[in-house]
Short mmCIF file of C-alpha atoms and ligand atoms in Angstrom, two decimals:
data_model
loop_
_atom_site.label_atom_id
_atom_site.label_comp_id
_atom_site.label_asym_id
_atom_site.label_seq_id
_atom_site.Cartn_x
_atom_site.Cartn_y
_atom_site.Cartn_z
CA UNK A 1 35.62 -70.34 -16.13
CA UNK A 2 34.56 -69.08 -19.56
CA UNK A 3 32.43 -71.61 -21.41
CA UNK A 4 31.18 -71.51 -24.99
CA UNK A 5 28.33 -73.89 -25.78
CA UNK A 6 27.48 -74.56 -29.42
CA UNK A 7 24.24 -76.44 -29.98
CA UNK A 8 24.07 -78.34 -33.27
CA UNK A 9 20.28 -77.99 -33.46
CA UNK A 10 17.66 -75.56 -32.16
CA UNK A 11 15.68 -78.33 -30.45
CA UNK A 12 15.50 -78.36 -26.65
CA UNK A 13 15.54 -82.16 -26.76
CA UNK A 14 17.58 -84.89 -25.12
CA UNK A 15 20.92 -83.51 -26.33
CA UNK A 16 20.17 -80.02 -25.05
CA UNK A 17 19.09 -81.47 -21.69
CA UNK A 18 22.32 -83.52 -21.43
CA UNK A 19 24.38 -80.37 -22.02
CA UNK A 20 22.22 -78.45 -19.54
CA UNK A 21 22.72 -81.18 -16.92
CA UNK A 22 26.47 -80.76 -17.30
CA UNK A 23 26.23 -76.94 -17.10
CA UNK A 24 24.09 -77.22 -13.95
CA UNK A 25 26.65 -79.60 -12.41
CA UNK A 26 29.45 -77.16 -13.29
CA UNK A 27 27.49 -74.21 -11.91
CA UNK A 28 27.18 -76.03 -8.57
CA UNK A 29 31.01 -76.05 -8.33
CA UNK A 30 32.09 -72.79 -9.97
CA UNK A 31 30.61 -69.60 -11.38
CA UNK A 32 30.86 -70.12 -15.13
CA UNK A 33 30.49 -67.34 -17.68
CA UNK A 34 28.53 -69.06 -20.44
CA UNK A 35 28.12 -67.95 -24.06
CA UNK A 36 25.64 -69.97 -26.11
CA UNK A 37 25.33 -70.30 -29.88
CA UNK A 38 22.47 -72.21 -31.49
CA UNK A 39 22.72 -73.56 -35.00
CA UNK A 40 21.58 -72.99 -37.68
CA UNK A 41 20.18 -69.71 -36.21
CA UNK A 42 23.65 -68.31 -35.50
CA UNK A 43 25.20 -69.57 -38.77
CA UNK A 44 22.48 -69.88 -41.40
CA UNK A 45 24.68 -70.14 -44.54
CA UNK A 46 26.49 -73.23 -45.73
CA UNK A 47 30.24 -73.26 -46.32
CA UNK A 48 30.65 -72.57 -50.04
CA UNK A 49 34.02 -74.34 -50.22
CA UNK A 50 35.50 -71.20 -51.81
CA UNK A 51 38.91 -71.59 -50.05
CA UNK A 52 38.80 -67.85 -49.23
CA UNK A 53 39.42 -68.44 -45.51
CA UNK A 54 42.51 -70.49 -46.30
CA UNK A 55 43.90 -68.17 -48.98
CA UNK A 56 42.84 -64.65 -47.93
CA UNK A 57 42.13 -65.10 -44.23
CA UNK A 58 39.13 -65.86 -42.04
CA UNK A 59 37.82 -62.29 -42.15
CA UNK A 60 37.39 -62.62 -45.93
CA UNK A 61 34.99 -65.59 -45.58
CA UNK A 62 31.63 -64.59 -47.11
CA UNK A 63 30.03 -65.70 -43.81
CA UNK A 64 32.57 -64.04 -41.48
CA UNK A 65 29.84 -61.91 -39.85
CA UNK A 66 28.35 -65.13 -38.46
CA UNK A 67 31.47 -67.29 -38.12
CA UNK A 68 33.80 -64.82 -36.42
CA UNK A 69 31.68 -64.14 -33.30
CA UNK A 70 31.62 -67.93 -32.76
CA UNK A 71 35.35 -68.34 -33.45
CA UNK A 72 36.19 -65.42 -31.13
CA UNK A 73 34.06 -66.90 -28.35
CA UNK A 74 35.84 -70.25 -28.76
CA UNK A 75 39.25 -68.56 -28.57
CA UNK A 76 38.25 -66.61 -25.45
CA UNK A 77 36.92 -69.71 -23.62
CA UNK A 78 38.47 -72.18 -21.21
CA UNK A 79 35.92 -74.84 -22.13
CA UNK A 80 34.08 -75.43 -25.42
CA UNK A 81 30.99 -77.64 -25.49
CA UNK A 82 29.77 -78.99 -28.85
CA UNK A 83 26.40 -80.73 -28.93
CA UNK A 84 24.60 -82.76 -31.57
CA UNK A 85 21.94 -85.43 -31.80
CA UNK A 86 22.81 -88.36 -34.07
CA UNK A 87 21.33 -87.82 -37.51
CA UNK A 88 21.99 -90.53 -40.12
CA UNK A 89 24.73 -91.95 -37.88
CA UNK A 90 26.65 -88.63 -37.70
CA UNK A 91 26.39 -85.02 -36.48
CA UNK A 92 23.45 -82.84 -37.49
CA UNK A 93 24.17 -80.81 -40.63
CA UNK A 94 24.12 -77.36 -38.94
CA UNK A 95 26.99 -78.38 -36.65
CA UNK A 96 28.95 -79.98 -39.48
CA UNK A 97 28.52 -76.70 -41.35
CA UNK A 98 30.18 -74.81 -38.48
CA UNK A 99 33.00 -77.37 -38.30
CA UNK A 100 33.58 -76.86 -42.04
CA UNK A 101 33.76 -73.08 -41.52
CA UNK A 102 36.37 -73.54 -38.75
CA UNK A 103 38.84 -75.67 -40.75
CA UNK A 104 41.16 -72.67 -41.11
CA UNK A 105 41.94 -73.11 -37.39
CA UNK A 106 43.21 -76.66 -37.88
CA UNK A 107 46.92 -77.34 -37.35
CA UNK A 108 47.18 -78.02 -41.09
CA UNK A 109 46.39 -74.31 -41.65
CA UNK A 110 46.48 -71.60 -38.94
CA UNK A 111 46.18 -73.05 -35.44
CA UNK A 112 45.61 -70.42 -32.75
CA UNK A 113 47.99 -70.77 -29.76
CA UNK A 114 45.08 -69.97 -27.43
CA UNK A 115 43.46 -73.27 -28.43
CA UNK A 116 46.36 -75.36 -27.13
CA UNK A 117 45.31 -74.90 -23.49
CA UNK A 118 41.58 -75.46 -23.98
CA UNK A 119 39.28 -78.18 -22.74
CA UNK A 120 36.46 -79.52 -24.89
CA UNK A 121 33.30 -81.54 -24.31
CA UNK A 122 31.31 -83.30 -27.00
CA UNK A 123 27.69 -84.06 -26.15
CA UNK A 124 25.53 -86.41 -28.21
CA UNK A 125 22.38 -88.47 -27.91
CA UNK A 126 20.91 -91.09 -30.18
CA UNK A 127 17.83 -93.26 -30.24
CA UNK A 128 20.03 -96.33 -30.56
CA UNK A 129 23.13 -96.19 -32.79
CA UNK A 130 25.80 -93.87 -34.18
CA UNK A 131 27.25 -92.29 -31.03
CA UNK A 132 30.82 -93.35 -31.86
CA UNK A 133 30.84 -91.85 -35.32
CA UNK A 134 29.06 -88.68 -34.20
CA UNK A 135 31.39 -88.03 -31.29
CA UNK A 136 34.39 -88.74 -33.50
CA UNK A 137 33.31 -86.07 -35.99
CA UNK A 138 33.14 -83.49 -33.19
CA UNK A 139 36.29 -84.73 -31.45
CA UNK A 140 38.28 -84.67 -34.70
CA UNK A 141 37.67 -80.95 -35.10
CA UNK A 142 38.80 -80.20 -31.54
CA UNK A 143 41.76 -82.59 -31.89
CA UNK A 144 43.03 -81.11 -35.16
CA UNK A 145 42.64 -77.57 -33.79
CA UNK A 146 44.91 -78.70 -30.93
CA UNK A 147 42.64 -78.83 -27.86
CA UNK A 148 44.50 -80.06 -24.78
CA UNK A 149 41.86 -82.43 -23.40
CA UNK A 150 38.43 -83.62 -24.39
CA UNK A 151 35.49 -85.17 -22.56
CA UNK A 152 32.54 -87.08 -24.01
CA UNK A 153 28.97 -87.07 -22.68
CA UNK A 154 27.11 -89.42 -25.00
CA UNK A 155 24.02 -91.52 -24.40
CA UNK A 156 21.64 -93.81 -26.26
CA UNK A 157 18.33 -92.55 -24.89
CA UNK A 158 15.87 -94.85 -26.76
CA UNK A 159 13.57 -91.87 -27.26
CA UNK A 160 12.47 -89.18 -29.69
CA UNK A 161 11.99 -86.60 -26.94
CA UNK A 162 13.49 -85.88 -23.50
CA UNK A 163 10.14 -86.46 -21.74
CA UNK A 164 10.25 -90.09 -22.92
CA UNK A 165 13.83 -90.82 -21.80
CA UNK A 166 13.65 -93.64 -19.22
CA UNK A 167 14.36 -92.55 -15.61
CA UNK A 168 17.28 -95.00 -15.42
CA UNK A 169 18.94 -93.35 -18.42
CA UNK A 170 18.36 -89.86 -16.97
CA UNK A 171 20.01 -90.98 -13.75
CA UNK A 172 23.01 -92.30 -15.71
CA UNK A 173 23.31 -88.95 -17.52
CA UNK A 174 23.08 -87.05 -14.23
CA UNK A 175 25.79 -89.22 -12.63
CA UNK A 176 28.13 -88.87 -15.60
CA UNK A 177 27.59 -85.10 -15.68
CA UNK A 178 28.46 -84.89 -11.97
CA UNK A 179 31.69 -86.87 -12.42
CA UNK A 180 32.62 -84.94 -15.54
CA UNK A 181 32.01 -81.56 -13.91
CA UNK A 182 34.46 -82.53 -11.15
CA UNK A 183 37.06 -83.68 -13.70
CA UNK A 184 36.65 -80.48 -15.73
CA UNK A 185 37.05 -78.20 -12.72
CA UNK A 186 40.16 -80.14 -11.62
CA UNK A 187 41.64 -80.05 -15.13
CA UNK A 188 40.97 -76.32 -15.50
CA UNK A 189 42.54 -75.58 -12.11
CA UNK A 190 45.71 -77.57 -12.84
CA UNK A 191 46.41 -77.20 -16.57
CA UNK A 192 50.14 -77.87 -16.11
CA UNK A 193 49.35 -81.31 -14.69
CA UNK A 194 47.48 -82.40 -17.82
CA UNK A 195 49.42 -84.67 -20.13
CA UNK A 196 50.29 -83.10 -23.49
CA UNK A 197 48.46 -85.08 -26.17
CA UNK A 198 51.06 -87.14 -28.07
CA UNK A 199 49.14 -86.87 -31.34
CA UNK A 200 49.16 -83.06 -31.11
CA UNK A 201 52.95 -82.86 -30.66
CA UNK A 202 53.48 -85.31 -33.51
CA UNK A 203 51.05 -83.61 -35.88
CA UNK A 204 52.26 -80.09 -35.06
CA UNK A 205 55.86 -81.10 -35.87
CA UNK A 206 54.69 -82.70 -39.11
CA UNK A 207 52.76 -79.55 -40.08
CA UNK A 208 55.76 -77.34 -39.20
CA UNK A 209 57.92 -79.28 -41.66
CA UNK A 210 55.15 -78.99 -44.28
CA UNK A 211 54.85 -75.23 -43.73
CA UNK A 212 58.62 -74.82 -44.24
CA UNK A 213 58.06 -76.02 -47.82
CA UNK A 214 54.82 -74.11 -48.25
CA UNK A 215 54.94 -72.13 -51.49
CA UNK A 216 51.20 -72.60 -52.19
CA UNK A 217 49.54 -70.58 -49.41
CA UNK A 218 51.33 -67.40 -48.24
CA UNK A 219 48.58 -66.66 -45.68
CA UNK A 220 49.12 -69.95 -43.82
CA UNK A 221 52.89 -69.69 -44.10
CA UNK A 222 52.97 -66.10 -42.78
CA UNK A 223 50.95 -67.26 -39.74
CA UNK A 224 53.53 -69.94 -38.88
CA UNK A 225 56.41 -67.49 -39.46
CA UNK A 226 54.79 -64.79 -37.32
CA UNK A 227 54.58 -67.18 -34.37
CA UNK A 228 58.22 -68.23 -34.80
CA UNK A 229 57.12 -71.85 -35.31
CA UNK A 230 59.25 -72.23 -38.46
CA UNK A 231 62.29 -71.07 -36.49
CA UNK A 232 61.81 -73.86 -33.93
CA UNK A 233 59.65 -72.05 -31.35
CA UNK A 234 57.15 -74.45 -29.71
CA UNK A 235 53.66 -73.32 -28.66
CA UNK A 236 53.34 -75.99 -25.96
C1 FMN B 1 16.69 -86.77 -39.01
C2 FMN B 1 16.97 -87.74 -37.90
C3 FMN B 1 17.92 -88.72 -38.07
C4 FMN B 1 18.21 -89.63 -37.05
N1 FMN B 1 19.15 -90.60 -37.25
C5 FMN B 1 19.35 -91.52 -36.30
C6 FMN B 1 20.32 -92.57 -36.51
O1 FMN B 1 21.00 -92.64 -37.52
N2 FMN B 1 20.46 -93.51 -35.54
C7 FMN B 1 19.71 -93.48 -34.39
O2 FMN B 1 19.86 -94.38 -33.56
N3 FMN B 1 18.86 -92.45 -34.12
C8 FMN B 1 18.66 -91.48 -35.06
N4 FMN B 1 17.77 -90.45 -34.82
C9 FMN B 1 17.16 -90.30 -33.47
C10 FMN B 1 17.87 -89.22 -32.64
O3 FMN B 1 19.28 -89.35 -32.74
C11 FMN B 1 17.52 -89.29 -31.15
O4 FMN B 1 16.14 -89.32 -30.96
C12 FMN B 1 18.14 -88.13 -30.39
O5 FMN B 1 18.12 -88.39 -29.01
C13 FMN B 1 17.39 -86.81 -30.67
O6 FMN B 1 18.04 -85.77 -29.99
P1 FMN B 1 17.29 -84.43 -29.57
O7 FMN B 1 16.14 -84.84 -28.66
O8 FMN B 1 18.32 -83.62 -28.87
O9 FMN B 1 16.80 -83.80 -30.84
C14 FMN B 1 17.50 -89.53 -35.81
C15 FMN B 1 16.56 -88.50 -35.63
C16 FMN B 1 16.30 -87.62 -36.65
C17 FMN B 1 15.29 -86.51 -36.44
#
């Protein structure tokens, strides 16, 4: 199984340890091929909001040299793991910055058919509050790109550092990681048995009808035409 892990901060703290617990649990069941990106090291520049990726293509993004290796790893993976601690009740800025850079892959622009069979995991920790909002930010990106199934490993750890996380909480994380690793391996082995997300089918159809009228962005429209999606071909 090919796995891409994207860490929203460079800290080897509670969030990193949660993700590592899951990777260890997966490694006990399969032999994963893991690619790791750490933010902001692997994407130091903020999205400039220049619309270049939408209008001229992702390779024309001023930060393509950093963004494209990450995007290519995502597209080549079976499983994508996004991690972030809760900062100000939401994801850490470096991860949000990557999510902004990847908006061209959303179904409202140029979804990649390879994404439609992928599994995702969002990993988050907080001292006390904000897990729901933080996970939703990460899940929204995977959902609007068209991921097939998502898992959530999220814990309130009541701590500023992993060493101070209470043993009971660590045990809960370990148990959830074990269960999740089994579910992921099963899902990856039987992709045809996974239910197609209703929202994805609905939103894709809606975006197809929007693209048929698209006279404002030839790059997006050409993408949909090239895949035959405006002639009724379905990607899933
Ligand atoms: C800048 C900053 C903002 C934070 N904001 C929140 C918050 O809004 N709510 C909360 O409960 N904890 C907040 N925390 C605590 C962290 O979410 C928590 O300690 C988390 O487990 C740290 O993850 P890490 O060890 O992987 O860095 C914040 C921590 C920092 C450094």
